[in-house]
Short mmCIF file of C-alpha atoms in Angstrom, two decimals:
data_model
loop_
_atom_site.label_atom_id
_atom_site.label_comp_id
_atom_site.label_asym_id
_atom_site.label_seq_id
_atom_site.Cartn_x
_atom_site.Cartn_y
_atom_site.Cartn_z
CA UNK D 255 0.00 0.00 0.00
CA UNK D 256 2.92 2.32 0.89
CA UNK D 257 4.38 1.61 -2.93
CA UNK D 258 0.97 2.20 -4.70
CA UNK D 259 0.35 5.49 -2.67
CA UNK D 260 4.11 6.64 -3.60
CA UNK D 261 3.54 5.96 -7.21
CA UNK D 262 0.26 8.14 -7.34
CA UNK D 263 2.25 10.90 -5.73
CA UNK D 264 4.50 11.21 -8.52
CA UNK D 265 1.91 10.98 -11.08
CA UNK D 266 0.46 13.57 -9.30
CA UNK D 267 3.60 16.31 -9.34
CA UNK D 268 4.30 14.87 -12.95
CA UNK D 269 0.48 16.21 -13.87
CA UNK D 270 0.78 19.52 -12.14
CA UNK D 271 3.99 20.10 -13.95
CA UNK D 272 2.77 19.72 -17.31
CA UNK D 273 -0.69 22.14 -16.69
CA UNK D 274 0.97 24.57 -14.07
CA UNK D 275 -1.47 27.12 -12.77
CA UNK D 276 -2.38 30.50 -13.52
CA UNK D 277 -0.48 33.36 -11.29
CA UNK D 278 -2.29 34.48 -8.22
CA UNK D 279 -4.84 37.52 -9.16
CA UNK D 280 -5.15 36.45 -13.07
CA UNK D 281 -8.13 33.95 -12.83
CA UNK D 282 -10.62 34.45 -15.18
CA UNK D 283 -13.99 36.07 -13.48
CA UNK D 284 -16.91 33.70 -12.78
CA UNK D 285 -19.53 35.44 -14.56
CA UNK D 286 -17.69 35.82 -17.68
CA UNK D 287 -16.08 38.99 -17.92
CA UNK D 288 -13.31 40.35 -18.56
CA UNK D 289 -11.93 42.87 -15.85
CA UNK D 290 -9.87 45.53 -18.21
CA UNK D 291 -8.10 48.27 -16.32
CA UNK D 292 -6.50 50.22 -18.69
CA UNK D 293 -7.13 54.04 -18.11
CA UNK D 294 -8.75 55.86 -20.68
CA UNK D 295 -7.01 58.48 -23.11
CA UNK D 296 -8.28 61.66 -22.07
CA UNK D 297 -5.74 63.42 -24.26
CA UNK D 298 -7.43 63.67 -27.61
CA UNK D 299 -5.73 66.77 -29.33
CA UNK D 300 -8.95 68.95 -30.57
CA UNK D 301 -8.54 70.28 -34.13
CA UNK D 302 -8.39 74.59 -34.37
CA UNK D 303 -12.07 75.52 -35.35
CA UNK D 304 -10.61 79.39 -35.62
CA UNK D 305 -10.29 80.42 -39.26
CA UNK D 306 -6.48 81.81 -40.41
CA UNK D 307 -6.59 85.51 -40.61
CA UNK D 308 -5.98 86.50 -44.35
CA UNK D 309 -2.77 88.66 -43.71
CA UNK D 310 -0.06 88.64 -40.87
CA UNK D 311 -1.97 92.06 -39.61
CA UNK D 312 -5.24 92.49 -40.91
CA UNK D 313 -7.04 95.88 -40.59
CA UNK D 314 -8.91 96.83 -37.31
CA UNK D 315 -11.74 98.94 -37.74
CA UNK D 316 -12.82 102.16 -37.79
CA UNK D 317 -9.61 103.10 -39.49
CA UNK D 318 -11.02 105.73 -41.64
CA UNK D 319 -9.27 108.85 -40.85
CA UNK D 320 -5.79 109.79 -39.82
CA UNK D 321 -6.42 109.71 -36.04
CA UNK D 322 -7.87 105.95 -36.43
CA UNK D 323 -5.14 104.54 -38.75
CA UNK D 324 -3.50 101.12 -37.79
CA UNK D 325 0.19 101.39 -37.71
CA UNK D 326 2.01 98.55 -39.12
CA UNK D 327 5.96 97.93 -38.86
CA UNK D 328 7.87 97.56 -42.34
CA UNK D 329 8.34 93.95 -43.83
CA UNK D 330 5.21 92.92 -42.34
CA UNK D 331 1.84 92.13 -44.64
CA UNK D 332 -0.94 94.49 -44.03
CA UNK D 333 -4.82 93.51 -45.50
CA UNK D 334 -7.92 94.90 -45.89
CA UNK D 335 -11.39 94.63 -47.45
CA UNK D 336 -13.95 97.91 -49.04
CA UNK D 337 -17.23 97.90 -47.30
CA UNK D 338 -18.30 100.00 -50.07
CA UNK D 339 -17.49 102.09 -52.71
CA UNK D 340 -16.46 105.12 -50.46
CA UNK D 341 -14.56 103.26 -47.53
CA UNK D 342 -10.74 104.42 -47.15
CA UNK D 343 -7.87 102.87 -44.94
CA UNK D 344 -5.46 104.38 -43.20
CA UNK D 345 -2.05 103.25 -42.00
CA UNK D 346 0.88 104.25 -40.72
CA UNK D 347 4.58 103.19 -40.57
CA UNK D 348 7.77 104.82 -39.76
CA UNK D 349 11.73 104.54 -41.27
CA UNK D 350 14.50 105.12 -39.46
CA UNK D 351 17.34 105.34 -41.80
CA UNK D 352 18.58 106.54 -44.84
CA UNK D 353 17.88 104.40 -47.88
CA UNK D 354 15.03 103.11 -50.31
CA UNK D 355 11.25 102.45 -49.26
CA UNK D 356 9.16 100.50 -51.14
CA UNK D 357 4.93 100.60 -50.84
CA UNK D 358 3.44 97.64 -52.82
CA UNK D 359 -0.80 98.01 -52.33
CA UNK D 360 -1.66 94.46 -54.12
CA UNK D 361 -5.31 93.63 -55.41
CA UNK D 362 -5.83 93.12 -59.07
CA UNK D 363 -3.31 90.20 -59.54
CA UNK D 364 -4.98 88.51 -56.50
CA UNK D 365 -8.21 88.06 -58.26
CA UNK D 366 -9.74 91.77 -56.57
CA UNK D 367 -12.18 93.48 -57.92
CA UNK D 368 -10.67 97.09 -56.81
CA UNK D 369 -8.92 99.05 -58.66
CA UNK D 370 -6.56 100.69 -56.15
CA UNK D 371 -4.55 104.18 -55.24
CA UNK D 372 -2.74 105.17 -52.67
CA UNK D 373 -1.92 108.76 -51.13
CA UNK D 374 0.86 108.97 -48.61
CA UNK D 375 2.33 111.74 -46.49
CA UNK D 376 5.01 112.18 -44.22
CA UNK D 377 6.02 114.14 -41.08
CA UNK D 378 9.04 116.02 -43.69
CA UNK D 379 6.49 116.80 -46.00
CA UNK D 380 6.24 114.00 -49.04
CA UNK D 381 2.97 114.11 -50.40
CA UNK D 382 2.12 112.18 -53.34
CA UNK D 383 -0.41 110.21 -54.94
CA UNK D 384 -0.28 107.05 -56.96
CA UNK D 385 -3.17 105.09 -58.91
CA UNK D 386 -1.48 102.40 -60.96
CA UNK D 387 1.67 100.55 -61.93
CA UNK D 388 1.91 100.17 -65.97
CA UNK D 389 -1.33 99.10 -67.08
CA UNK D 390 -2.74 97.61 -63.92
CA UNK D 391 -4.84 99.06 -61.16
CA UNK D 392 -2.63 98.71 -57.84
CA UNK D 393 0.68 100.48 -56.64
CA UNK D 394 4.20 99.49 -56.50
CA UNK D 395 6.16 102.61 -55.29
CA UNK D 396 9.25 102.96 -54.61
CA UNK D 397 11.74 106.54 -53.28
CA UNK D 398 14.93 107.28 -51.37
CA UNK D 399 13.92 108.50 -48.20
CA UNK D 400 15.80 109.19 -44.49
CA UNK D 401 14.26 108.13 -40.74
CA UNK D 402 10.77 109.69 -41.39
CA UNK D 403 6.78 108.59 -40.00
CA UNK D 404 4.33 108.22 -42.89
CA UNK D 405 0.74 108.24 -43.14
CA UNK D 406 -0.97 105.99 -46.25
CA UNK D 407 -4.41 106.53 -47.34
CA UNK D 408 -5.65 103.52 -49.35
CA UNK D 409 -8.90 103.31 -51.11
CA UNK D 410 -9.97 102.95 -54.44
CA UNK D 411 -9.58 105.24 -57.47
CA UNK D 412 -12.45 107.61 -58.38
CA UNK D 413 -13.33 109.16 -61.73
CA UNK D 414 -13.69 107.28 -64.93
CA UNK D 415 -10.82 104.30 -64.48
CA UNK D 416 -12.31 103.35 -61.13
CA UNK D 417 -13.80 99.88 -60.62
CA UNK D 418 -15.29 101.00 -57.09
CA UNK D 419 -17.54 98.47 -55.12
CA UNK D 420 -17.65 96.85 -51.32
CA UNK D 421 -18.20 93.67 -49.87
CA UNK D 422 -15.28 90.68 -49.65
CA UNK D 423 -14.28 90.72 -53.76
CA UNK D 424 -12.77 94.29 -52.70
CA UNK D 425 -9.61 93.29 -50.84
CA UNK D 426 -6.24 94.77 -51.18
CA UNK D 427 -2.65 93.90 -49.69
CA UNK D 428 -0.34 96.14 -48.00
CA UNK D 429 3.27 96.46 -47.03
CA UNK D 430 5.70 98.79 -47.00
CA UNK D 431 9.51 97.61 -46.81
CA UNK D 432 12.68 98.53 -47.17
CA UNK D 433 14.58 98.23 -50.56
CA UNK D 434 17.44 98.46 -52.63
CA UNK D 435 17.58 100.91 -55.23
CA UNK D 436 16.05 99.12 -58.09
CA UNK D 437 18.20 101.45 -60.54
CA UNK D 438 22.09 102.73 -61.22
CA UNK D 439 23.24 105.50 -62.44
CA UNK D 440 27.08 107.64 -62.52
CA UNK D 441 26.26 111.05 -61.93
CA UNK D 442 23.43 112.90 -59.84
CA UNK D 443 22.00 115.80 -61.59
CA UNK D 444 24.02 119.31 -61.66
CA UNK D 445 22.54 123.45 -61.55
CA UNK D 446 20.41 122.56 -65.09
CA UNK D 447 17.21 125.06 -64.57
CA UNK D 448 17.40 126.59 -68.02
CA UNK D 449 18.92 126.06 -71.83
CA UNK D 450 22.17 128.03 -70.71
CA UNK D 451 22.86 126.32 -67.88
CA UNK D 452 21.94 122.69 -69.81
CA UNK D 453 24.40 119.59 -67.98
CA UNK D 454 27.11 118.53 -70.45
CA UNK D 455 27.01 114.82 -70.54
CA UNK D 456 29.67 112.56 -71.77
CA UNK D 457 32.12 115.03 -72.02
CA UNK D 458 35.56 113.99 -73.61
CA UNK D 459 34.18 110.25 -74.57
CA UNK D 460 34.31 108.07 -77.32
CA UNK D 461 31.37 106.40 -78.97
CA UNK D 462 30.12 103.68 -78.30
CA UNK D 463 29.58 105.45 -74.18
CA UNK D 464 26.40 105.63 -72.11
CA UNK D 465 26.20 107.86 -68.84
CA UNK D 466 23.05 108.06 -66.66
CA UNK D 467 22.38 110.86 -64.36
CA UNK D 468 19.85 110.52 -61.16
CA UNK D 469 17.20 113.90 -61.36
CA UNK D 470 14.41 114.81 -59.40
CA UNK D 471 12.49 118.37 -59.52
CA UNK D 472 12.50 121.20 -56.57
CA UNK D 473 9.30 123.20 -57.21
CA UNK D 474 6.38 122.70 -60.39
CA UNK D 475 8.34 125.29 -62.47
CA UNK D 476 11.44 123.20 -62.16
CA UNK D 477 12.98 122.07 -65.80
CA UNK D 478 16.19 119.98 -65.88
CA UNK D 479 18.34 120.76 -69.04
CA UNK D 480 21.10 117.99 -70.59
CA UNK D 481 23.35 118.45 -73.26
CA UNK D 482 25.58 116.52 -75.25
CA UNK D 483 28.47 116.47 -78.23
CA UNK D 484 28.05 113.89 -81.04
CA UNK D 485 31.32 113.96 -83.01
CA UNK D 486 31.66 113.45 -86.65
CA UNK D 487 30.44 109.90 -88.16
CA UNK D 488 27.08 108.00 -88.40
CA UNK D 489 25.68 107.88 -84.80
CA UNK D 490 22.91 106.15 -83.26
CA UNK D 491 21.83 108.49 -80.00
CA UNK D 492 19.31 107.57 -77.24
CA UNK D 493 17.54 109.48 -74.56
CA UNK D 494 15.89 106.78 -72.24
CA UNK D 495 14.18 107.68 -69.03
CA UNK D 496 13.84 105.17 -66.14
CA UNK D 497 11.12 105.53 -63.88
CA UNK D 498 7.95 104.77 -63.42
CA UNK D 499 8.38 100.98 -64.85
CA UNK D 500 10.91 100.97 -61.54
CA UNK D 501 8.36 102.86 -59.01
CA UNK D 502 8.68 106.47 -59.07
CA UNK D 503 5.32 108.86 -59.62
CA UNK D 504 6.69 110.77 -62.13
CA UNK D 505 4.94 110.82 -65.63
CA UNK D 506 8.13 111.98 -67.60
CA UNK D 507 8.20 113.62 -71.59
CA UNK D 508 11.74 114.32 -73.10
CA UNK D 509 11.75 117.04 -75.30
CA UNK D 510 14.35 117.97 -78.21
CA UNK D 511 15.38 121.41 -78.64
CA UNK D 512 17.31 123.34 -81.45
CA UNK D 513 19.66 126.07 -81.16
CA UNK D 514 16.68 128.67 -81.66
CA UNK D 515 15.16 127.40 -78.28
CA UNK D 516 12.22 125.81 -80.49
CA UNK D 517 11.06 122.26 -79.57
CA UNK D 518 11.61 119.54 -82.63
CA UNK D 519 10.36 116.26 -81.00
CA UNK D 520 8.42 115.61 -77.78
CA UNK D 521 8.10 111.76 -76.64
CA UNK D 522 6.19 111.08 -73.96
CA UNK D 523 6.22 106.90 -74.17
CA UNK D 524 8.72 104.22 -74.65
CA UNK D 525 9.57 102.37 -77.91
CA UNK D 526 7.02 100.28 -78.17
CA UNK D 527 4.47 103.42 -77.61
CA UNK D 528 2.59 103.10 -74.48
CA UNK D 529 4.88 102.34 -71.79
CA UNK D 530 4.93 105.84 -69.26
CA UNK D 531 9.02 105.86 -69.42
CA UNK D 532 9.83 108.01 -72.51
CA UNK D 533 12.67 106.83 -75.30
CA UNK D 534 14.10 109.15 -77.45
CA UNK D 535 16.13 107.91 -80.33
CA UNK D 536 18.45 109.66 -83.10
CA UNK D 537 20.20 109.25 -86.11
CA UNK D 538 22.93 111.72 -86.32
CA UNK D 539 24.97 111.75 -89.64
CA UNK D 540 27.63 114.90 -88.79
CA UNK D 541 28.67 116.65 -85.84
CA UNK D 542 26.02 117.64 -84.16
CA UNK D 543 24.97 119.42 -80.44
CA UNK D 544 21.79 117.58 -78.75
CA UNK D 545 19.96 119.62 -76.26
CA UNK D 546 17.02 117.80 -74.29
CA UNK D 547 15.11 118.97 -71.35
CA UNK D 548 13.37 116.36 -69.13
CA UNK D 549 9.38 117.77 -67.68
CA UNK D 550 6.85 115.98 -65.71
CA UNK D 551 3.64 116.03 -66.94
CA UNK D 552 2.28 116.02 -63.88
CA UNK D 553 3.97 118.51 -62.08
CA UNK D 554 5.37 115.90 -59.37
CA UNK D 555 7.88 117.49 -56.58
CA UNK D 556 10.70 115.85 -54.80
CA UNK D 557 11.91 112.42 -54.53
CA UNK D 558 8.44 110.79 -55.06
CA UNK D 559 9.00 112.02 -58.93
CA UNK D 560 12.47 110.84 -59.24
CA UNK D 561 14.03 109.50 -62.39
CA UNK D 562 16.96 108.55 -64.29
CA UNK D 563 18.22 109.83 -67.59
CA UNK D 564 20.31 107.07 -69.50
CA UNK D 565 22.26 108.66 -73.15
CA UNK D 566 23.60 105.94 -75.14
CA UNK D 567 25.92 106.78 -78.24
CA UNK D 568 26.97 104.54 -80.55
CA UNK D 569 28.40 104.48 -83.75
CA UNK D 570 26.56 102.79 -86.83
#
């Protein structure tokens, strides 16, 4: 008996081996279920409902008048929207060194319906008004200018070219930064007020040379005078004004004058006849003294209207 009850023994510790039993605590419930304690994720990141605002600084109304206009730093992207025909915007911004400023008012090549000018003022007393850029309705300006605060008055342009309306098809974009100049040129402009006192350019070169000379205008009666010496030959001379294409106000003519004071050829476009910078060409067969005085049509004062006078000559 003490043999058959060892042998069951060990058939016993050889069964228990072989199905070994679950770990204390991990025993299946009684009525079934399963008893899950893993905490719940209460971290659920919630998507941003809030719309993106259409510009780094969009405008804050009422900025209708001088007193309620939002200043803006430079380099950063201004925006705003026409509740009608007669809204306006103002802004204002300030420089604080010498150099170039550049106001871009976007709209048109956005897909706006306004047809957009600009009128800005400053503390030194710039005042000028722009109301398109070649043949599109917005404003890409650009002057020298020194540490100055400026006031911009934005709305859109009344009269016969404007496309005036409100509502959110009228938007516009704003920003005024600092630039390079977008032109060169060798010499500034010299005392040049009248025919005798007309700025000798080119002296003592030979053809082929081109100079270019930087000119603005002091006062509306202003008149710059440039001169120059073809020398004998077959010459090809040019008169070429850049300016607006590069951002000034100016509306520039170049007229031709003969020895008798009397004017021989007024241009008032470029070579392909309707861009605002004016070309002026010549053939010149013998020796021959070019006098040409540079106007504004419009009568624009200061660095707003400046411009640059390029004279090629070249042999043929």
């Amino acid at each position: 008996m003490r043999r058959s009850s060892a042998i069951a023994g060990v058939l016993g510790l050889a069964l228990l081996a072989c199905h070994p039993g679950l770990p204390s605590g991990d025993k299946p419930s009684t009525d079934g279920s399963t008893d899950d304690t893993t905490p719940a994720d209460t971290d659920v990141e919630h998507p941003d409902t809030d719309p993106l605002p259409p510009c780094a600084q969009p405008e804050v109304e009422p900025n209708n008048d001088a007193a309620t206009a939002n200043a803006i730093p430079l380099e950063v992207q201004g925006c705003g929207t026409f509740t009608d025909a007669p809204d306006a915007d103002f802004w204002t911004f300030s420089t604080t060194e010498d150099g170039w400023l550049a106001v871009d008012v976007d709209g048109y090549r956005l897909g706006s319906d306004a047809h957009l000018s600009m009128t800005l003022s400053s503390a030194s007393g710039i005042n000028v008004g722009v109301n398109h850029w070649q043949d599109l309705p917005e404003v890409h300006f650009k002057m020298p200018v020194g540490p100055d605060a400026f006031t911009t008055f934005i709305r859109q342009t009344v009269g016969d070219g404007g496309g005036g309306g409100g509502g959110d098809s009228y938007f516009y974009e704003l920003m005024a930064s600092s630039t390079k100049a977008p032109v060169s040129w060798d010499v500034d402009e010299a005392a040049n007020e009248t025919a005798a006192t007309a700025q000798l350019l080119g002296a003592g070169l030979t053809p082929p040379w081109d100079v270019s000379v930087f000119g603005s205008f002091s006062d509306s009666r202003d008149q710059d005078w440039y001169t120059i010496e073809v020398p004998i030959g077959r010459h090809d001379v040019v008169f070429d004004v850049d300016a607006h294409e590069f951002g000034s106000a100016g509306n520039f003519e170049i007229q031709r004058v003969d020895a008798a004071g009397s004017v021989v050829q007024t241009v008032t476009s470029g070579e392909l006849g309707w861009e605002p910078d004016p070309l002026l060409e010549r053939h010149v067969t013998e020796v021959e003294t070019i006098r040409v005085r540079v106007l504004d049509e419009g009568r624009m004062i200061g660095m707003p209207g400046w411009y640059v006078l390029h004279v090629r000559v070249v042999e043929e």
